[in-house]
Amino acid sequence: MNEKKAFETVRHSLKPRRFEHTERVVEQATKLAEKYGGDFKKIRMAAILHDYAKYRPTEEMRQKVMKNSTLPMRLLDYGDELLHSFVGAVYVKEELDIKDEVILSAIRYHTTGRAGMTLEEKIVFLADYIEPGRTFPEAAEARKLAEDDLDLACLASLKNTIIHLSNKSLAIYPDTFEAYNDFVNK
Ligand code: DGI
Ligand code: FE
Ligand code: FE
Ligand code: FE
């Protein structure tokens, strides 16, 4: 799978607005990779495909969680918005034949983060949060931090995500807390 084919694939799987978000995430991830390193080609591929499953039917993704032993069952107990990252990584592997774990894990953890994130995971996670289309004030704060400290920017994103979700009384996935604790103790 080359970049051009990956872009074509997501252009057909996503609505135009989501595809434009994806293009901005790729651009943002590219800038972060130039600054902080990581596997450049794998970061870009993960960024292109990160929301591949965004518009898959919820019921189909829930079925996938129940059938696929590699997917944590507890995903079913949190908001359905979480499914597209974890289940998306499985679809990318099965449907697009991408087997590279650096790419797959950057897709899998792009929404929640996790403890012990790889550099590639951090970059895709943060690029998704700070791409220029995110106009809320917390994104600007994280964008500023990203200029010289990747971990502090990830911490701010996680903190704001936890605040945002708890303000809406939504369940928070344990990986999100574990990622937050990991960065806060750095
Ligand atoms: O797919 P995007 O919109 O580009 O961004 P994303 O993958 O970060 O998804 C954001 C959505 O996921 C948003 O509706 C909030 C939700 N979300 C993020 N972290 C958690 C979460 N939902 C729950 N229930 N728990 C989480 O920890
Ligand atoms: Fe996403
Ligand atoms: Fe995100
Ligand atoms: Fe996204």
CSV table of C-alpha atoms and ligand atoms in Angstrom, one decimal:
chain,number,residue,atom,x,y,z
A,1,MET,CA,0.0,0.0,0.0
A,2,ASN,CA,1.6,3.3,-1.1
A,3,GLU,CA,0.4,6.7,0.2
A,4,LYS,CA,-1.5,7.5,-3.0
A,5,LYS,CA,-3.5,4.3,-2.8
A,6,ALA,CA,-4.1,4.9,1.0
A,7,PHE,CA,-5.4,8.4,0.3
A,8,GLU,CA,-7.7,7.1,-2.4
A,9,THR,CA,-9.0,4.4,-0.1
A,10,VAL,CA,-9.9,6.8,2.7
A,11,ARG,CA,-11.3,9.4,0.2
A,12,HIS,CA,-13.9,6.8,-0.7
A,13,SER,CA,-14.5,5.6,2.9
A,14,LEU,CA,-14.9,9.1,4.5
A,15,LYS,CA,-17.2,12.0,4.1
A,16,PRO,CA,-15.5,15.1,2.5
A,17,ARG,CA,-15.2,17.0,5.7
A,18,ARG,CA,-13.6,14.0,7.5
A,19,PHE,CA,-11.3,13.5,4.5
A,20,GLU,CA,-10.2,17.1,4.8
A,21,HIS,CA,-9.5,16.6,8.5
A,22,THR,CA,-7.4,13.5,7.6
A,23,GLU,CA,-5.3,15.6,5.1
A,24,ARG,CA,-4.7,18.2,7.9
A,25,VAL,CA,-3.7,15.4,10.4
A,26,VAL,CA,-1.2,14.1,7.9
A,27,GLU,CA,0.3,17.5,7.4
A,28,GLN,CA,0.4,18.1,11.2
A,29,ALA,CA,1.9,14.7,11.8
A,30,THR,CA,4.5,15.3,9.1
A,31,LYS,CA,5.6,18.5,10.9
A,32,LEU,CA,5.7,16.8,14.3
A,33,ALA,CA,7.8,14.0,12.8
A,34,GLU,CA,10.2,16.5,11.3
A,35,LYS,CA,10.7,18.0,14.7
A,36,TYR,CA,10.6,15.0,17.0
A,37,GLY,CA,11.6,12.1,14.7
A,38,GLY,CA,10.0,8.7,14.5
A,39,ASP,CA,9.5,6.6,11.4
A,40,PHE,CA,8.4,9.2,8.9
A,41,LYS,CA,6.7,7.0,6.4
A,42,LYS,CA,4.9,4.9,9.0
A,43,ILE,CA,3.7,8.0,10.8
A,44,ARG,CA,2.3,9.4,7.5
A,45,MET,CA,0.6,6.1,6.7
A,46,ALA,CA,-1.0,5.8,10.1
A,47,ALA,CA,-2.2,9.4,9.9
A,48,ILE,CA,-3.7,8.8,6.4
A,49,LEU,CA,-5.6,5.7,7.7
A,50,HIS,CA,-6.3,6.8,11.4
A,51,ASP,CA,-10.0,7.5,10.8
A,52,TYR,CA,-10.5,4.7,8.2
A,53,ALA,CA,-13.4,3.2,10.3
A,54,LYS,CA,-15.1,6.5,11.3
A,55,TYR,CA,-18.2,5.8,9.4
A,56,ARG,CA,-18.5,2.0,9.8
A,57,PRO,CA,-21.9,1.0,11.3
A,58,THR,CA,-21.7,0.9,15.1
A,59,GLU,CA,-23.4,-2.5,15.2
A,60,GLU,CA,-20.8,-4.0,12.8
A,61,MET,CA,-17.9,-2.7,14.9
A,62,ARG,CA,-19.5,-4.0,18.1
A,63,GLN,CA,-19.9,-7.4,16.4
A,64,LYS,CA,-16.2,-7.3,15.5
A,65,VAL,CA,-15.3,-6.7,19.1
A,66,MET,CA,-17.3,-9.7,20.2
A,67,LYS,CA,-15.8,-12.0,17.5
A,68,ASN,CA,-12.2,-10.8,17.5
A,69,SER,CA,-10.3,-12.1,20.5
A,70,THR,CA,-7.5,-9.5,20.0
A,71,LEU,CA,-10.0,-6.7,20.7
A,72,PRO,CA,-10.7,-5.9,24.4
A,73,MET,CA,-14.3,-6.7,25.3
A,74,ARG,CA,-14.5,-3.7,27.6
A,75,LEU,CA,-14.7,-1.5,24.5
A,76,LEU,CA,-18.4,-2.3,24.5
A,77,ASP,CA,-18.9,-0.5,27.8
A,78,TYR,CA,-17.7,2.9,26.7
A,79,GLY,CA,-18.9,5.4,24.1
A,80,ASP,CA,-19.3,4.1,20.6
A,81,GLU,CA,-17.0,6.9,19.4
A,82,LEU,CA,-14.1,4.9,20.8
A,83,LEU,CA,-14.7,1.9,18.5
A,84,HIS,CA,-13.3,3.4,15.3
A,85,SER,CA,-9.8,3.6,16.6
A,86,PHE,CA,-9.4,0.0,18.0
A,87,VAL,CA,-11.6,-1.7,15.4
A,88,GLY,CA,-10.2,0.5,12.7
A,89,ALA,CA,-6.7,-1.0,13.3
A,90,VAL,CA,-8.2,-4.5,12.8
A,91,TYR,CA,-10.0,-3.4,9.5
A,92,VAL,CA,-6.8,-1.8,8.2
A,93,LYS,CA,-4.9,-5.0,8.9
A,94,GLU,CA,-7.6,-7.3,7.4
A,95,GLU,CA,-8.9,-5.2,4.5
A,96,LEU,CA,-5.8,-3.2,3.5
A,97,ASP,CA,-3.2,-5.9,4.3
A,98,ILE,CA,-1.1,-3.6,6.5
A,99,LYS,CA,0.7,-5.8,9.0
A,100,ASP,CA,3.2,-3.3,10.4
A,101,GLU,CA,2.6,-3.0,14.2
A,102,VAL,CA,4.1,0.6,14.3
A,103,ILE,CA,1.4,1.7,11.9
A,104,LEU,CA,-1.4,-0.4,13.4
A,105,SER,CA,-0.7,0.7,17.0
A,106,ALA,CA,-0.6,4.4,16.0
A,107,ILE,CA,-4.1,3.9,14.6
A,108,ARG,CA,-5.3,1.8,17.5
A,109,TYR,CA,-4.4,4.4,20.2
A,110,HIS,CA,-5.0,7.6,18.3
A,111,THR,CA,-8.2,8.3,20.3
A,112,THR,CA,-7.3,7.2,23.9
A,113,GLY,CA,-3.5,7.0,24.1
A,114,ARG,CA,-2.1,4.5,26.5
A,115,ALA,CA,0.7,4.0,29.0
A,116,GLY,CA,4.1,3.7,27.3
A,117,MET,CA,3.1,5.3,24.0
A,118,THR,CA,5.6,4.9,21.2
A,119,LEU,CA,6.9,8.1,19.5
A,120,GLU,CA,4.8,7.3,16.4
A,121,GLU,CA,1.6,6.8,18.6
A,122,LYS,CA,2.2,10.2,20.4
A,123,ILE,CA,2.6,12.0,17.1
A,124,VAL,CA,-0.5,10.7,15.5
A,125,PHE,CA,-2.5,11.1,18.7
A,126,LEU,CA,-1.4,14.7,19.1
A,127,ALA,CA,-1.7,15.6,15.3
A,128,ASP,CA,-5.3,14.5,15.5
A,129,TYR,CA,-5.9,16.8,18.5
A,130,ILE,CA,-4.1,19.9,17.2
A,131,GLU,CA,-4.6,19.9,13.5
A,132,PRO,CA,-5.7,23.5,12.4
A,133,GLY,CA,-9.3,22.5,12.0
A,134,ARG,CA,-9.6,22.1,15.8
A,135,THR,CA,-10.7,25.6,16.8
A,136,PHE,CA,-11.4,25.1,20.5
A,137,PRO,CA,-9.1,27.0,22.9
A,138,GLU,CA,-7.6,23.8,24.5
A,139,ALA,CA,-6.3,22.8,21.0
A,140,ALA,CA,-4.4,26.2,20.8
A,141,GLU,CA,-2.9,25.5,24.2
A,142,ALA,CA,-1.7,22.0,23.1
A,143,ARG,CA,-0.5,23.4,19.8
A,144,LYS,CA,1.7,25.9,21.6
A,145,LEU,CA,3.2,23.2,23.9
A,146,ALA,CA,3.9,21.1,20.9
A,147,GLU,CA,6.3,23.7,19.6
A,148,ASP,CA,8.9,22.4,22.1
A,149,ASP,CA,7.7,19.5,24.2
A,150,LEU,CA,5.8,16.6,22.7
A,151,ASP,CA,5.1,14.9,26.1
A,152,LEU,CA,3.7,18.1,27.7
A,153,ALA,CA,1.5,18.6,24.7
A,154,CYS,CA,0.2,15.0,24.9
A,155,LEU,CA,-0.4,15.5,28.6
A,156,ALA,CA,-2.4,18.7,28.0
A,157,SER,CA,-4.5,16.9,25.4
A,158,LEU,CA,-5.2,14.0,27.7
A,159,LYS,CA,-6.1,16.3,30.6
A,160,ASN,CA,-8.5,18.3,28.4
A,161,THR,CA,-10.0,15.2,27.0
A,162,ILE,CA,-10.7,13.8,30.5
A,163,ILE,CA,-12.2,17.2,31.6
A,164,HIS,CA,-14.3,17.4,28.5
A,165,LEU,CA,-15.6,13.8,28.8
A,166,SER,CA,-16.3,14.1,32.5
A,167,ASN,CA,-18.1,17.4,32.0
A,168,LYS,CA,-20.4,15.5,29.7
A,169,SER,CA,-20.7,12.7,32.2
A,170,LEU,CA,-19.2,10.2,29.7
A,171,ALA,CA,-17.3,7.1,30.7
A,172,ILE,CA,-13.6,7.5,30.3
A,173,TYR,CA,-11.6,4.5,28.9
A,174,PRO,CA,-8.9,3.2,31.2
A,175,ASP,CA,-6.1,3.7,28.6
A,176,THR,CA,-6.9,7.4,28.6
A,177,PHE,CA,-6.3,7.6,32.4
A,178,GLU,CA,-3.2,5.3,32.1
A,179,ALA,CA,-1.8,7.6,29.4
A,180,TYR,CA,-2.4,10.7,31.5
A,181,ASN,CA,-0.8,9.1,34.6
A,182,ASP,CA,2.2,8.0,32.5
A,183,PHE,CA,2.8,11.5,31.2
A,184,VAL,CA,2.1,13.3,34.5
A,185,ASN,CA,4.8,11.2,36.2
A,186,LYS,CA,7.4,11.9,33.6
B,1,DGI,O1,-12.0,10.7,15.2
B,1,DGI,P1,-11.8,12.2,15.5
B,1,DGI,O2,-13.1,13.0,15.7
B,1,DGI,O3,-10.8,12.8,14.6
B,1,DGI,O4,-11.1,12.3,17.0
B,1,DGI,P2,-10.9,11.1,18.1
B,1,DGI,O5,-10.5,9.8,17.4
B,1,DGI,O6,-9.9,11.7,19.1
B,1,DGI,O7,-12.3,10.9,18.6
B,1,DGI,C1,-12.9,11.8,19.5
B,1,DGI,C2,-14.2,11.2,20.0
B,1,DGI,O8,-13.9,10.1,20.9
B,1,DGI,C3,-14.9,12.2,20.9
B,1,DGI,O9,-16.3,12.1,20.6
B,1,DGI,C4,-14.7,11.8,22.3
B,1,DGI,C5,-14.4,10.4,22.2
B,1,DGI,N1,-13.5,9.9,23.2
B,1,DGI,C6,-12.2,10.2,23.3
B,1,DGI,N2,-11.6,9.6,24.4
B,1,DGI,C7,-12.6,8.9,25.0
B,1,DGI,C8,-13.8,9.1,24.2
B,1,DGI,N3,-15.0,8.6,24.6
B,1,DGI,C9,-15.0,7.8,25.7
B,1,DGI,N4,-16.2,7.3,26.1
B,1,DGI,N5,-13.9,7.6,26.5
B,1,DGI,C10,-12.7,8.1,26.2
B,1,DGI,O10,-11.7,7.9,26.9
B,2,FE,FE,-10.4,9.3,15.3
B,3,FE,FE,-8.0,12.5,19.2
B,4,FE,FE,-9.2,12.0,13.5
